[in-house]
Short mmCIF file of C-alpha atoms and ligand atoms in Angstrom, two decimals:
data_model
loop_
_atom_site.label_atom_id
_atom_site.label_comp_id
_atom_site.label_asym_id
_atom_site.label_seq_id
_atom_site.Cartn_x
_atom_site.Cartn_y
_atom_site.Cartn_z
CA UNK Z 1 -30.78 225.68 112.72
CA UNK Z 2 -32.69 223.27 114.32
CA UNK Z 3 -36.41 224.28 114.70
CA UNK Z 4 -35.90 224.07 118.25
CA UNK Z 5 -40.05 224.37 119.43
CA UNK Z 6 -40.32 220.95 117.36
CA UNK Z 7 -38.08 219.17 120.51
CA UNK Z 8 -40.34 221.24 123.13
CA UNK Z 9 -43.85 219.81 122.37
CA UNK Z 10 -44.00 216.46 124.18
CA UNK Z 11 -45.59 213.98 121.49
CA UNK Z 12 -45.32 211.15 123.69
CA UNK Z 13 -46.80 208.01 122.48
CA UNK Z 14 -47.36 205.34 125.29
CA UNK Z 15 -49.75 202.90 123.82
CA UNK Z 16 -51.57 202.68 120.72
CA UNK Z 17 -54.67 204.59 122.17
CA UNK Z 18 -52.79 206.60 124.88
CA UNK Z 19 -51.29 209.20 122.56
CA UNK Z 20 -50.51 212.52 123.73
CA UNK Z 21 -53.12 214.29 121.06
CA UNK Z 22 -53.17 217.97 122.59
CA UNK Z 23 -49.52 217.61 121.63
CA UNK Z 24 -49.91 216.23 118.30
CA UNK Z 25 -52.02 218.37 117.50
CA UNK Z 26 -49.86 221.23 118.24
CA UNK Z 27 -47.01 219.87 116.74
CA UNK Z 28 -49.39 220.03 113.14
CA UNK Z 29 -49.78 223.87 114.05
CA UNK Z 30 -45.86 224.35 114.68
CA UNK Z 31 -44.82 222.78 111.39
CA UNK Z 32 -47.73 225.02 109.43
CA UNK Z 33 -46.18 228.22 111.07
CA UNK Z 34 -42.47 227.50 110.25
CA UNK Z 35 -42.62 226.18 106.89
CA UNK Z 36 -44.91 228.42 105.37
CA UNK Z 37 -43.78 227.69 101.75
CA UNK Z 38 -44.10 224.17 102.07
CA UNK Z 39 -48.14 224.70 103.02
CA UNK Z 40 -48.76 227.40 100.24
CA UNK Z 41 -46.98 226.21 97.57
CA UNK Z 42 -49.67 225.33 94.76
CA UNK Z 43 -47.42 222.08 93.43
CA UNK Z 44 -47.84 220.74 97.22
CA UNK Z 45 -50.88 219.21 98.35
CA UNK Z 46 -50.91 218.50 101.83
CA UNK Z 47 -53.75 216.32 104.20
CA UNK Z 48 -53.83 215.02 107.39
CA UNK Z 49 -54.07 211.63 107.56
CA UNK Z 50 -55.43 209.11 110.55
CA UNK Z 51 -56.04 212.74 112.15
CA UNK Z 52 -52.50 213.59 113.51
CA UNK Z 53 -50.38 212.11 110.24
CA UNK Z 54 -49.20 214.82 108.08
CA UNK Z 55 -48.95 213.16 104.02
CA UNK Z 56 -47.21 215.63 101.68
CA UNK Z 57 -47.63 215.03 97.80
CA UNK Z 58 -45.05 217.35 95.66
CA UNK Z 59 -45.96 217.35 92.33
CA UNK Z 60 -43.10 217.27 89.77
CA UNK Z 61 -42.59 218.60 86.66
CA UNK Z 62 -42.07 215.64 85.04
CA UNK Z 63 -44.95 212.75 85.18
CA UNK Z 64 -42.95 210.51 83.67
CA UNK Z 65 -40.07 209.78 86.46
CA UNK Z 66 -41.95 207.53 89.31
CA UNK Z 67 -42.06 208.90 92.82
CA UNK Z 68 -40.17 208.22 95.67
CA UNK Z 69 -41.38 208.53 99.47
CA UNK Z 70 -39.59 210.29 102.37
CA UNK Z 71 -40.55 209.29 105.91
CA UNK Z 72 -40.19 210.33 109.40
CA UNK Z 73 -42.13 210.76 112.54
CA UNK Z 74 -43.21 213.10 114.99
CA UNK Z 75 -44.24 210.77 117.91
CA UNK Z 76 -40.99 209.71 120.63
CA UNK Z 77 -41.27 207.43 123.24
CA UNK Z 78 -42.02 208.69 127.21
CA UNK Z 79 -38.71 209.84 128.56
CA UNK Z 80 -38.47 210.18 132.92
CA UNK Z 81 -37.27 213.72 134.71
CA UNK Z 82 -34.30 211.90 135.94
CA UNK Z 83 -31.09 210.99 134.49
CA UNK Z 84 -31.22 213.41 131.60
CA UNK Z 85 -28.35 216.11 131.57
CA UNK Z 86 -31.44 218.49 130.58
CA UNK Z 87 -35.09 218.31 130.50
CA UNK Z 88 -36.00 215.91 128.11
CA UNK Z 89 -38.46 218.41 126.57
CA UNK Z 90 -36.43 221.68 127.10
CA UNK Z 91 -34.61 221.66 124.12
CA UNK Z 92 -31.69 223.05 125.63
CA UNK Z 93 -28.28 223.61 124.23
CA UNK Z 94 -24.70 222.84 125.53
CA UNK Z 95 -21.07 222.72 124.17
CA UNK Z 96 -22.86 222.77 120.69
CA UNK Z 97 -25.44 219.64 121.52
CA UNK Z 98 -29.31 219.96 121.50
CA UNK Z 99 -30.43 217.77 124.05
CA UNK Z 100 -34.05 216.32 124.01
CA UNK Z 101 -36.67 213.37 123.13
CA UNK Z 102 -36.98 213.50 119.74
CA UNK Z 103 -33.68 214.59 118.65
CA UNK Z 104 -32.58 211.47 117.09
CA UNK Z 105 -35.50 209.52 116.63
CA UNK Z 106 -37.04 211.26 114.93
CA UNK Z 107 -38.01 214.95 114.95
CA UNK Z 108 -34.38 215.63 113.10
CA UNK Z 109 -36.04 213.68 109.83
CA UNK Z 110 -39.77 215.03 110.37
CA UNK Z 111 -37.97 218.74 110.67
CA UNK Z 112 -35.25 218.38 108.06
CA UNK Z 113 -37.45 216.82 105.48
CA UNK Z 114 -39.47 219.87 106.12
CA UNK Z 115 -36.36 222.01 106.18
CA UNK Z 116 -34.89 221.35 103.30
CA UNK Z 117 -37.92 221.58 101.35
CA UNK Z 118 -38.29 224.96 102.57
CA UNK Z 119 -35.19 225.74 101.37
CA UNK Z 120 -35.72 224.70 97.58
CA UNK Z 121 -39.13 226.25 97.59
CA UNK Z 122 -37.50 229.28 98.40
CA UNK Z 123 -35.34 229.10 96.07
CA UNK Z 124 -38.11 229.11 93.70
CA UNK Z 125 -37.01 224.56 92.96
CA UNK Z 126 -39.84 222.67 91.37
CA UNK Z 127 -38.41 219.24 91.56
CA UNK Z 128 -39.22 217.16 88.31
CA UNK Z 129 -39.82 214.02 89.62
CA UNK Z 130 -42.67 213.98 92.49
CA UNK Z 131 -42.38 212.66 95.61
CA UNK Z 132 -44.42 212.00 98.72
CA UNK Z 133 -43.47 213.08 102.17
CA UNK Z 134 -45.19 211.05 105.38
CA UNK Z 135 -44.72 212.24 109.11
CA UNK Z 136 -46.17 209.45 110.95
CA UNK Z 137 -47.72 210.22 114.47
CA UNK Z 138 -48.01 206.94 116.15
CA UNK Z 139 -44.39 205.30 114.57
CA UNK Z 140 -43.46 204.16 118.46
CA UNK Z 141 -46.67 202.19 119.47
CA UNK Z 142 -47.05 200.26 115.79
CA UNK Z 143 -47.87 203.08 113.02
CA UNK Z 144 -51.19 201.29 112.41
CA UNK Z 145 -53.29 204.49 112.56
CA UNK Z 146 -50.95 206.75 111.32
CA UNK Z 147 -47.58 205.56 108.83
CA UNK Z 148 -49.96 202.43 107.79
CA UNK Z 149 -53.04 204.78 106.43
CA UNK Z 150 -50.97 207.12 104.38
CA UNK Z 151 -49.58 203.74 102.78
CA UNK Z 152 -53.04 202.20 102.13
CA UNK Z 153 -54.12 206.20 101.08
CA UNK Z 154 -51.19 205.58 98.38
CA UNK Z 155 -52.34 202.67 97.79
CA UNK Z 156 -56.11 203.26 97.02
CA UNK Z 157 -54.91 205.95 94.82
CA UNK Z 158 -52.66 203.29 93.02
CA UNK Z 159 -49.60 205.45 93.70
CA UNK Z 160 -46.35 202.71 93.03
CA UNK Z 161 -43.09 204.24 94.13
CA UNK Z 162 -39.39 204.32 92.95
CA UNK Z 163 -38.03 203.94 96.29
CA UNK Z 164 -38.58 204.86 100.14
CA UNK Z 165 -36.52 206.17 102.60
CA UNK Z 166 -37.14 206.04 106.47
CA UNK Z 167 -35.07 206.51 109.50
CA UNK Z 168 -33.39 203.03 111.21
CA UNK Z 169 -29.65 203.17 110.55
CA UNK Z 170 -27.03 205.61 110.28
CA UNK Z 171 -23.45 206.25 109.51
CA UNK Z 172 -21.67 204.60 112.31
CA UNK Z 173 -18.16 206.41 113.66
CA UNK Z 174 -16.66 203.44 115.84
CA UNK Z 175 -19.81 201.89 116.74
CA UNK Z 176 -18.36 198.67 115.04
CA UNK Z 177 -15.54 197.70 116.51
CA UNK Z 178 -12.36 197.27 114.75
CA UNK Z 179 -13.53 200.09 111.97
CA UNK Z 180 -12.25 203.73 112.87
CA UNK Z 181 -13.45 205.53 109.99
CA UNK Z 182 -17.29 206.44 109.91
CA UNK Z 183 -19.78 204.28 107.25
CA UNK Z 184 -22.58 204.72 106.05
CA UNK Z 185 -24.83 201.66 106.52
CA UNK Z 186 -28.22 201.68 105.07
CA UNK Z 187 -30.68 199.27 106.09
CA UNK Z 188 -32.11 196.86 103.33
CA UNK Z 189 -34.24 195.16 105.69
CA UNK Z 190 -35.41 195.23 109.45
CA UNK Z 191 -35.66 192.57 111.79
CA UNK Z 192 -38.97 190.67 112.42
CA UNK Z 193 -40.66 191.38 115.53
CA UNK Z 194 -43.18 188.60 118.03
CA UNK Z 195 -44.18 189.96 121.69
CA UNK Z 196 -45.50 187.03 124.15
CA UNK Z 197 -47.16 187.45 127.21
CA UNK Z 198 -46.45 184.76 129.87
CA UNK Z 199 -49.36 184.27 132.60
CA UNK Z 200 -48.74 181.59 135.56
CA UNK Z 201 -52.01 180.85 137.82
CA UNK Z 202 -51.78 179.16 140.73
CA UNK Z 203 -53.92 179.32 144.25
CA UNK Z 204 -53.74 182.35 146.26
CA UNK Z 205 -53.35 182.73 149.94
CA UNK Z 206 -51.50 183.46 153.23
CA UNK Z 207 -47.91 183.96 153.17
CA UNK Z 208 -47.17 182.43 156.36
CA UNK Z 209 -47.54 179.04 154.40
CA UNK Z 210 -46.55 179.47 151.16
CA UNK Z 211 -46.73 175.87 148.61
CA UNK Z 212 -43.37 174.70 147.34
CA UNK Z 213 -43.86 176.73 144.12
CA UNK Z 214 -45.71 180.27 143.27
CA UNK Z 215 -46.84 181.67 140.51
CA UNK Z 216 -43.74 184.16 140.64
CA UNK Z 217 -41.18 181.48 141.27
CA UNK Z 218 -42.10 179.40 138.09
CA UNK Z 219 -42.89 182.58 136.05
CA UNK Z 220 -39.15 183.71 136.83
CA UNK Z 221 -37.49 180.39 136.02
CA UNK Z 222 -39.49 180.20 132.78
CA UNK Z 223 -38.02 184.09 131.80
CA UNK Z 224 -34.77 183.55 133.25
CA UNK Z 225 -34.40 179.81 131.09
CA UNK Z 226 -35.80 182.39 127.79
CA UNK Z 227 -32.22 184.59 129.06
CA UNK Z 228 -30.07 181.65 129.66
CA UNK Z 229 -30.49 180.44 126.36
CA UNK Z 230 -30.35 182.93 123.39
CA UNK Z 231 -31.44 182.02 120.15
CA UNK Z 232 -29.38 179.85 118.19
CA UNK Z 233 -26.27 182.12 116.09
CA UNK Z 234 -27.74 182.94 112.56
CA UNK Z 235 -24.41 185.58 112.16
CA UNK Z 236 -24.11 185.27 108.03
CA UNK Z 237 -27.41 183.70 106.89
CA UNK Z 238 -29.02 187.04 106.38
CA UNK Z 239 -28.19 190.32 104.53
CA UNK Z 240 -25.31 191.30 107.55
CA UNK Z 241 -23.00 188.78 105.47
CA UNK Z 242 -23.16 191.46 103.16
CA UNK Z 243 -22.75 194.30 105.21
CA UNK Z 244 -19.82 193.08 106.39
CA UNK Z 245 -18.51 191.67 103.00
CA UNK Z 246 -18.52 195.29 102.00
CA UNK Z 247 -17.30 196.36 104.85
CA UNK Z 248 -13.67 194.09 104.83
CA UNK Z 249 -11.49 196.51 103.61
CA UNK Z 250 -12.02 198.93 106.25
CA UNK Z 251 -10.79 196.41 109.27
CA UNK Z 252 -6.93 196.36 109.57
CA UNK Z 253 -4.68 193.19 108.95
CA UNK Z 254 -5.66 189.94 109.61
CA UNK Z 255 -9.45 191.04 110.01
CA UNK Z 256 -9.65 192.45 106.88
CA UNK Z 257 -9.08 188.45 105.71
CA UNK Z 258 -11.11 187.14 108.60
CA UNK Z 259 -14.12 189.55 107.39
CA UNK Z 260 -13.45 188.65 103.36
CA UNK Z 261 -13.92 184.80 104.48
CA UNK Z 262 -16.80 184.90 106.66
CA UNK Z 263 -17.97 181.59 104.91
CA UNK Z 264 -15.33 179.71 106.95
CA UNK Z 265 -14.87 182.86 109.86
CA UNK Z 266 -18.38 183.21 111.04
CA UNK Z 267 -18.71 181.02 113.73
CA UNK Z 268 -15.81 183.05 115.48
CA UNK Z 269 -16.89 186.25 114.24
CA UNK Z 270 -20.48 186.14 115.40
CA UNK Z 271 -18.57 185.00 119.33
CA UNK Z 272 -16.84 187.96 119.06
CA UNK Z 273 -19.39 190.52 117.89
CA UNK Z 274 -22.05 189.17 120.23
CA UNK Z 275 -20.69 190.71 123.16
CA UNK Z 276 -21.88 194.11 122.79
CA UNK Z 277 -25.58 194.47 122.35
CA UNK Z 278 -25.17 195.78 119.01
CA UNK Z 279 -23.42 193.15 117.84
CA UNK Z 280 -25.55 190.63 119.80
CA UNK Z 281 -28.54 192.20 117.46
CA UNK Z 282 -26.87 191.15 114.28
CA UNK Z 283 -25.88 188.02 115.30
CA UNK Z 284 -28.81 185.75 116.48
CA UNK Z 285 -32.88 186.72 117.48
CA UNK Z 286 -32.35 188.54 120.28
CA UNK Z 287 -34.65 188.14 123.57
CA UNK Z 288 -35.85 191.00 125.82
CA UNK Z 289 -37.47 190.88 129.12
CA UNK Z 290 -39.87 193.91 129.19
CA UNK Z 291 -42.23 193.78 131.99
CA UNK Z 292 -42.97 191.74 135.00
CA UNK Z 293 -45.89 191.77 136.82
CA UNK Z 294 -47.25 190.25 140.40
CA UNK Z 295 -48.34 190.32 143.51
CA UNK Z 296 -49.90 193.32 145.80
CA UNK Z 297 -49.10 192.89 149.45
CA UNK Z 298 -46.10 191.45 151.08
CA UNK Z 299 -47.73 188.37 153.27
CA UNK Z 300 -49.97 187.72 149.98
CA UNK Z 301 -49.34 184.93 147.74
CA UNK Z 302 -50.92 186.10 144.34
CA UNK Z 303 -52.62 184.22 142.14
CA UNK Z 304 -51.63 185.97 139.09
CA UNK Z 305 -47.95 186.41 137.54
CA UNK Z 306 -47.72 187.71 133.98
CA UNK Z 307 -44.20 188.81 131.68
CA UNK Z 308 -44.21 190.26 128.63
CA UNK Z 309 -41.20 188.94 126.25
CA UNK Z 310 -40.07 190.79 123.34
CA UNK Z 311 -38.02 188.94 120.33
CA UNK Z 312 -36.43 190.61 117.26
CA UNK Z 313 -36.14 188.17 114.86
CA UNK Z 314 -33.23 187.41 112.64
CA UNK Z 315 -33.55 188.06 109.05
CA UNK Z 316 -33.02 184.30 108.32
CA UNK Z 317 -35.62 183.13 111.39
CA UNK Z 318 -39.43 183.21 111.38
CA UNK Z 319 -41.91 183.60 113.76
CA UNK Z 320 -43.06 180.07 113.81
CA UNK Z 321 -39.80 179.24 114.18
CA UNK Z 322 -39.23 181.49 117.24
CA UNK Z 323 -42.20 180.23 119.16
CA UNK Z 324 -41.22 177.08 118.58
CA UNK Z 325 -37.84 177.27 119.99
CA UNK Z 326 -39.82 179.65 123.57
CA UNK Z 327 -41.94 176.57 123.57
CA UNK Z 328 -38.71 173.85 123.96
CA UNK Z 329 -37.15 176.32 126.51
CA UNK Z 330 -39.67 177.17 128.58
CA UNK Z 331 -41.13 173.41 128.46
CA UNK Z 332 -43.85 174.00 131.45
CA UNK Z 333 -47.09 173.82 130.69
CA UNK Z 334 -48.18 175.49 133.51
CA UNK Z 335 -46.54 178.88 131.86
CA UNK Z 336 -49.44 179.99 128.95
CA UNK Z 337 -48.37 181.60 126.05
CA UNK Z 338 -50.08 184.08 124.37
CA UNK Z 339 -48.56 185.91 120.83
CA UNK Z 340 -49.36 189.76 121.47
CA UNK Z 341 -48.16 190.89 118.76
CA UNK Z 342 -45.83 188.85 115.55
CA UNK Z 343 -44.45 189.56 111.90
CA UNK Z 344 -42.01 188.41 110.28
CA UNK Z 345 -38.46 189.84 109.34
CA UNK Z 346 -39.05 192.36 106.30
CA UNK Z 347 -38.06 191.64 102.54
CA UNK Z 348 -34.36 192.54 101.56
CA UNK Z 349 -34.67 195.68 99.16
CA UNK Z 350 -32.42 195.61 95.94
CA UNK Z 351 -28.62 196.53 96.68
CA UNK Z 352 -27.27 196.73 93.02
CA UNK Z 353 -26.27 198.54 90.09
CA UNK Z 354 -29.89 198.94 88.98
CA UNK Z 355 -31.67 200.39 92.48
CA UNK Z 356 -32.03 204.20 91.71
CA UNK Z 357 -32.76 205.25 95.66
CA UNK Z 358 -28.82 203.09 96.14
CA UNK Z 359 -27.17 205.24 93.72
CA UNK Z 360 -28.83 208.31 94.76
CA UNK Z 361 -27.76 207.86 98.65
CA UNK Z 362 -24.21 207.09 97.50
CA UNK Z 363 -23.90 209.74 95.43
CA UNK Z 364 -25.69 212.06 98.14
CA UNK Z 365 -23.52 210.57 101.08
CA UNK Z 366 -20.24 211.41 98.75
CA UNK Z 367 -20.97 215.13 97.97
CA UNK Z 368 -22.39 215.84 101.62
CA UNK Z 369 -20.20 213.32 103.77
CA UNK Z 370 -16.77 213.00 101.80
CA UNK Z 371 -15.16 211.63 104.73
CA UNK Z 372 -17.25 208.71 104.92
CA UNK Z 373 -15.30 205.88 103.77
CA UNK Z 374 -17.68 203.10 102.53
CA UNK Z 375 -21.55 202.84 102.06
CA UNK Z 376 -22.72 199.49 102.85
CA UNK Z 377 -25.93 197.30 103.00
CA UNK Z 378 -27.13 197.29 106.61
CA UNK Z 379 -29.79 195.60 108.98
CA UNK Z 380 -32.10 197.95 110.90
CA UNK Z 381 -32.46 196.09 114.49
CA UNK Z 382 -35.81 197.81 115.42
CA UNK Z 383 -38.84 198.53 113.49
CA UNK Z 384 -39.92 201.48 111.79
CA UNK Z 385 -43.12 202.84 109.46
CA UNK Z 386 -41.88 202.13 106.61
CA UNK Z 387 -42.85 198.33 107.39
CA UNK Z 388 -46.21 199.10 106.16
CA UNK Z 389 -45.04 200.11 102.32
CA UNK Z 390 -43.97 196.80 101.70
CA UNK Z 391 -47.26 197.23 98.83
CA UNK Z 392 -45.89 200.40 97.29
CA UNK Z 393 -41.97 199.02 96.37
CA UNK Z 394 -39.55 196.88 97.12
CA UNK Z 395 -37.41 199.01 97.96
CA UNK Z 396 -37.22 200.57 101.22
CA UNK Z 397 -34.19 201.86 102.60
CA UNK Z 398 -33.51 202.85 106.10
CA UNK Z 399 -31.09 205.58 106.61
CA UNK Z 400 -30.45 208.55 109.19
CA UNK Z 401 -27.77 211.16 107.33
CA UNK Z 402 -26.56 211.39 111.22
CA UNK Z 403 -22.86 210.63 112.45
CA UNK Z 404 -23.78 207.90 115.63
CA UNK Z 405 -20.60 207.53 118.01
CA UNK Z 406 -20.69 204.45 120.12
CA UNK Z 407 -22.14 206.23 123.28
CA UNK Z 408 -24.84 207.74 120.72
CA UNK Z 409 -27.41 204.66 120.11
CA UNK Z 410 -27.70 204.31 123.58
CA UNK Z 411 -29.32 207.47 123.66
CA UNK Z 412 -32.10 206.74 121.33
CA UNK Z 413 -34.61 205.76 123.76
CA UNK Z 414 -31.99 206.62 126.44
CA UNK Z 415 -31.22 209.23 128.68
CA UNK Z 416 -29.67 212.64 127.09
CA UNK Z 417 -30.70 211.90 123.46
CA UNK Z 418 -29.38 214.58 121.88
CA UNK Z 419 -28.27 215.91 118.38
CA UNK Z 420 -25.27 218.50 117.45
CA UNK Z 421 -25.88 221.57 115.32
CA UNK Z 422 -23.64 220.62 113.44
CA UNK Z 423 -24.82 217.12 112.35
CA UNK Z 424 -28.38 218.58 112.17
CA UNK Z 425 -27.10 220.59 109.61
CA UNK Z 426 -25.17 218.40 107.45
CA UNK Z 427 -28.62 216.10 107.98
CA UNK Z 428 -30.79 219.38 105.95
CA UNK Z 429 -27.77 219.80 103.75
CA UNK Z 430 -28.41 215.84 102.68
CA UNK Z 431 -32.08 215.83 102.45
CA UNK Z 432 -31.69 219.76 99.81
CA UNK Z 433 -28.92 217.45 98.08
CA UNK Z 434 -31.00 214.51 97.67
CA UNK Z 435 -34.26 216.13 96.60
CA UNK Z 436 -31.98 217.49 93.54
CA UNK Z 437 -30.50 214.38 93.25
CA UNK Z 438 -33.49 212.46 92.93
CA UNK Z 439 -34.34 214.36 89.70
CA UNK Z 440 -32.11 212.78 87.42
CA UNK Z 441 -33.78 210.24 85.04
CA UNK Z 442 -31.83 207.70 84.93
CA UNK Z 443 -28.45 206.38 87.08
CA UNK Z 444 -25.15 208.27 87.36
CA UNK Z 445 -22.12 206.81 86.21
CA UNK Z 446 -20.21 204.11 88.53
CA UNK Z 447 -18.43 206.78 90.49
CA UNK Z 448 -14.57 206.18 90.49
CA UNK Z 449 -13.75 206.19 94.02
CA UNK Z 450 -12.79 204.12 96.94
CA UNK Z 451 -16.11 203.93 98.18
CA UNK Z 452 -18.14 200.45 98.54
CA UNK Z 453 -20.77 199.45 96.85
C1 LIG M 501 -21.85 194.99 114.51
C2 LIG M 501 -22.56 196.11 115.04
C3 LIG M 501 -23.58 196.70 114.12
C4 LIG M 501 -24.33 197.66 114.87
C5 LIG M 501 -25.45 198.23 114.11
C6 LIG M 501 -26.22 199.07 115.03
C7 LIG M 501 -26.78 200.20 114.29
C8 LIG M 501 -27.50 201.11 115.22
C9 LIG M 501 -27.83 202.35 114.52
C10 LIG M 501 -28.93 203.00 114.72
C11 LIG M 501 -29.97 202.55 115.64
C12 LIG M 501 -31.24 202.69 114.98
C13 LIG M 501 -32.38 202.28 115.85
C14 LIG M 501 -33.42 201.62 115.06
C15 LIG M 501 -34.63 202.50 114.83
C16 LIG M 501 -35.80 201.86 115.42
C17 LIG M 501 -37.00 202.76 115.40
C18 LIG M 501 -37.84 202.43 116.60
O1 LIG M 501 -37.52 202.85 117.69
N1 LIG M 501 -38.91 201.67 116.40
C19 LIG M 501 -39.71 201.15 117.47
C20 LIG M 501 -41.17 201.22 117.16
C21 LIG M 501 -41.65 200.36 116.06
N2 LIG M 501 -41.88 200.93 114.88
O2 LIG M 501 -41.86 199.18 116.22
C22 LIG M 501 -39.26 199.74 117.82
O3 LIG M 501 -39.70 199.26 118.89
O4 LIG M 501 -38.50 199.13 117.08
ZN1 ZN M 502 -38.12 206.26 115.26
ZN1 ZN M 503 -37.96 204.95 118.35
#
């Protein structure tokens, strides 16, 4: 059962420095009191890291097998009063649902990492290969003081891992339209990410007789041009070709062809796909407006108008390439540009015969999710910690063992994020699997099933 006091301390991160510590703090208390094993156990050296960052190290039996990582995060974003079903921090339940911040993104990792690995230990498991477990407290506003010191921590120590696992995709249960059965997509990348901040100056004064253009008026035209015009379609230069490669078989008649022939299809695929957000996401860079700001009194005319612009960038773009193309749109110098914050898209992990942490998911997936009908290479459309491993491996998966219907990944950041019992429990059920899993030495068989690979 879901440790239901995790969901009820608010670890809301609003900025990098405006972190709710008093809760972060607690939340370090709440895990020491309800995993008790975990924190005594003498194989399992725990520290706190970039003082709210938990960092696990679970010594295996066997030095010989390289480790692997497990990540998650205790911070969630601010969520308002209204509009939720429930409190966002009440942790209530309903017709089998626990509602709350957190739920999805990503106390159900932090928790069930935590869980499961209660579990084993008692059980009296010592796993033989080791393995590192990272609860990031600052995930939502960058991870720089807390997911990115436990990686240079590793890395001081010279620690090189097998593979890493994070949150950022899911298995999807008609979230993609055309597919009814639920996949499992696991992210082999995530998308790039440059923030801009656009400032307009121009003269103040008296509203009564304003100039032919304000600071607002040519701020908005410049944003509004930045929505008009998307970023150019990219749909099939990046590692989604794949995803949906391996995905064919599970669209019905003609699709299934369209989707096996995206060399000549694309063009009308990525037109279709890029009506939903979601799809929008995999197709091109996509462009967000996030905050506006001007003006204090009606019969004012400010001299100050500032956006901020958010772009997630296409596996096969760049950031030079994006500011390049804001430049050519916007085309006014009065609008300055400033980059807030840029990096590019993240390497593509291995997705073969070869990459351990692959085989191990697909093999976990098929014992804990049978009815999941293919496992696929995915593209995580946000950002997460594991960004800052990049040092450690190069391969970093992105996967949440959670069922996501289409109204679901809305939620995540949304209103009335929320997680069933039941999914929690297959998610522990994964993570116990897994950790056994991961002991093996070297890969399983090709399994003979229908599954993709
Ligand atoms: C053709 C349709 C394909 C649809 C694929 C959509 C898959 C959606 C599934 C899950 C959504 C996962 C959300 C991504 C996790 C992002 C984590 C996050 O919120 N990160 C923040 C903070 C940061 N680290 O930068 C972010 O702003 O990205
Ligand atoms: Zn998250
Ligand atoms: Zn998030």
């Amino acid at each position: 059962m879901f440790s239901l006091g995790a969901i009820k301390i608010p670890t809301v991160a609003f900025l990098r420095k405006q972190l709710n510590t008093t809760a972060l703090i607690e939340f370090g208390k709440y895990i020491q009191k309800v995993f008790p094993a975990v924190f005594s156990t003498e194989f399992i050296q725990h520290e706190v890291v970039g003082e709210y960052s938990y960092l696990f190290t679970v010594r295996g039996s066997d030095p010989q097998l390289m480790p692997y990582m497990l990540l998650a995060h205790m911070d969630v974003v601010p969520a308002s009063e209204e509009g939720w079903k429930f409190p966002p921090f009440s942790a209530e339940e309903d017709e089998g649902y626990i509602y709350g911040r957190g739920t999805l993104d990503n106390k159900n990792s932090a928790i069930g990492i935590l869980q499961a690995l209660e579990f084993l230990l008692r059980r009296n498991y010592r796993p033989r290969r080791s393995f590192y477990i990272g609860i990031g407290h600052d995930e939502e506003v960058s991870g720089l003081d807390g997911g990115k010191q436990i990686a240079m921590l590793l890395q001081a120590r010279g620690v090189k891992l097998s593979f890493l696992l994070d949150e950022g995709s899911g298995i999807l249960d008609g979230v993609i339209e055309g597919i009814k059965s639920p996949v499992a997509l696991i992210a082999v990348t995530e998308k790039g990410s440059l923030t801009l901040n656009l400032t307009v100056r121009s003269d103040p004064g008296h509203s009564s007789a304003p100039p032919k253009e304000t600071s607002i008026g040519i701020l908005a035209a410049a944003v509004s041009r930045l929505e008009k015009n998307p970023m150019p379609r990219l749909f099939g230069y990046g590692p989604e070709l794949m995803m949906f490669e391996h995905l064919a078989s599970e669209f019905a008649f003609p699709l299934n062809i369209v989707m096996k022939n995206l060399w000549l299809f694309s063009p009308l695929v990525s037109r279709i796909i890029e009506r939903k957000p979601t799809g929008n996401s995999m197709v091109r860079t996509t462009t967000a407006l996030t905050i506006f700001k001007a003006g204090i009194k009606f019969n004012v005319i400010p001299h100050l108008a500032s956006a901020a612009v958010n772009f997630r960038i296409h596996p096969a773009q760049k950031v030079a390439e994006v500011l390049e193309i804001v430049k050519d749109t916007i085309d006014d110098d009065r609008v300055e540009i400033t980059v807030t914050e840029a990096f590019d898209p993240l390497p593509i992990s291995p997705w073969d015969d070869q990459a351990l942490g692959v085989q191990i998911f697909r093999r976990t997936i098929m014992d804990v999710f049978p009815h999941v009908s293919s496992i696929a290479p995915g593209v995580c459309i946000g950002n997460t910690d594991s960004r800052h491993f990049t040092n450690l491996t190069d391969a970093i998966y992105r996967f949440n063992p959670v069922v996501l219907k289409a109204d679901d990944v809305s939620r995540i950041h949304g209103w009335n994020e929320r997680i069933s019992v039941k999914d929690y429990e297959k998610q522990v059920e994964f993570l116990f699997q897994l950790i056994q899993n991961s002991d093996i030495d070297k890969l399983p068989k090709p399994h003979l099933s229908t599954h993709e690979l």
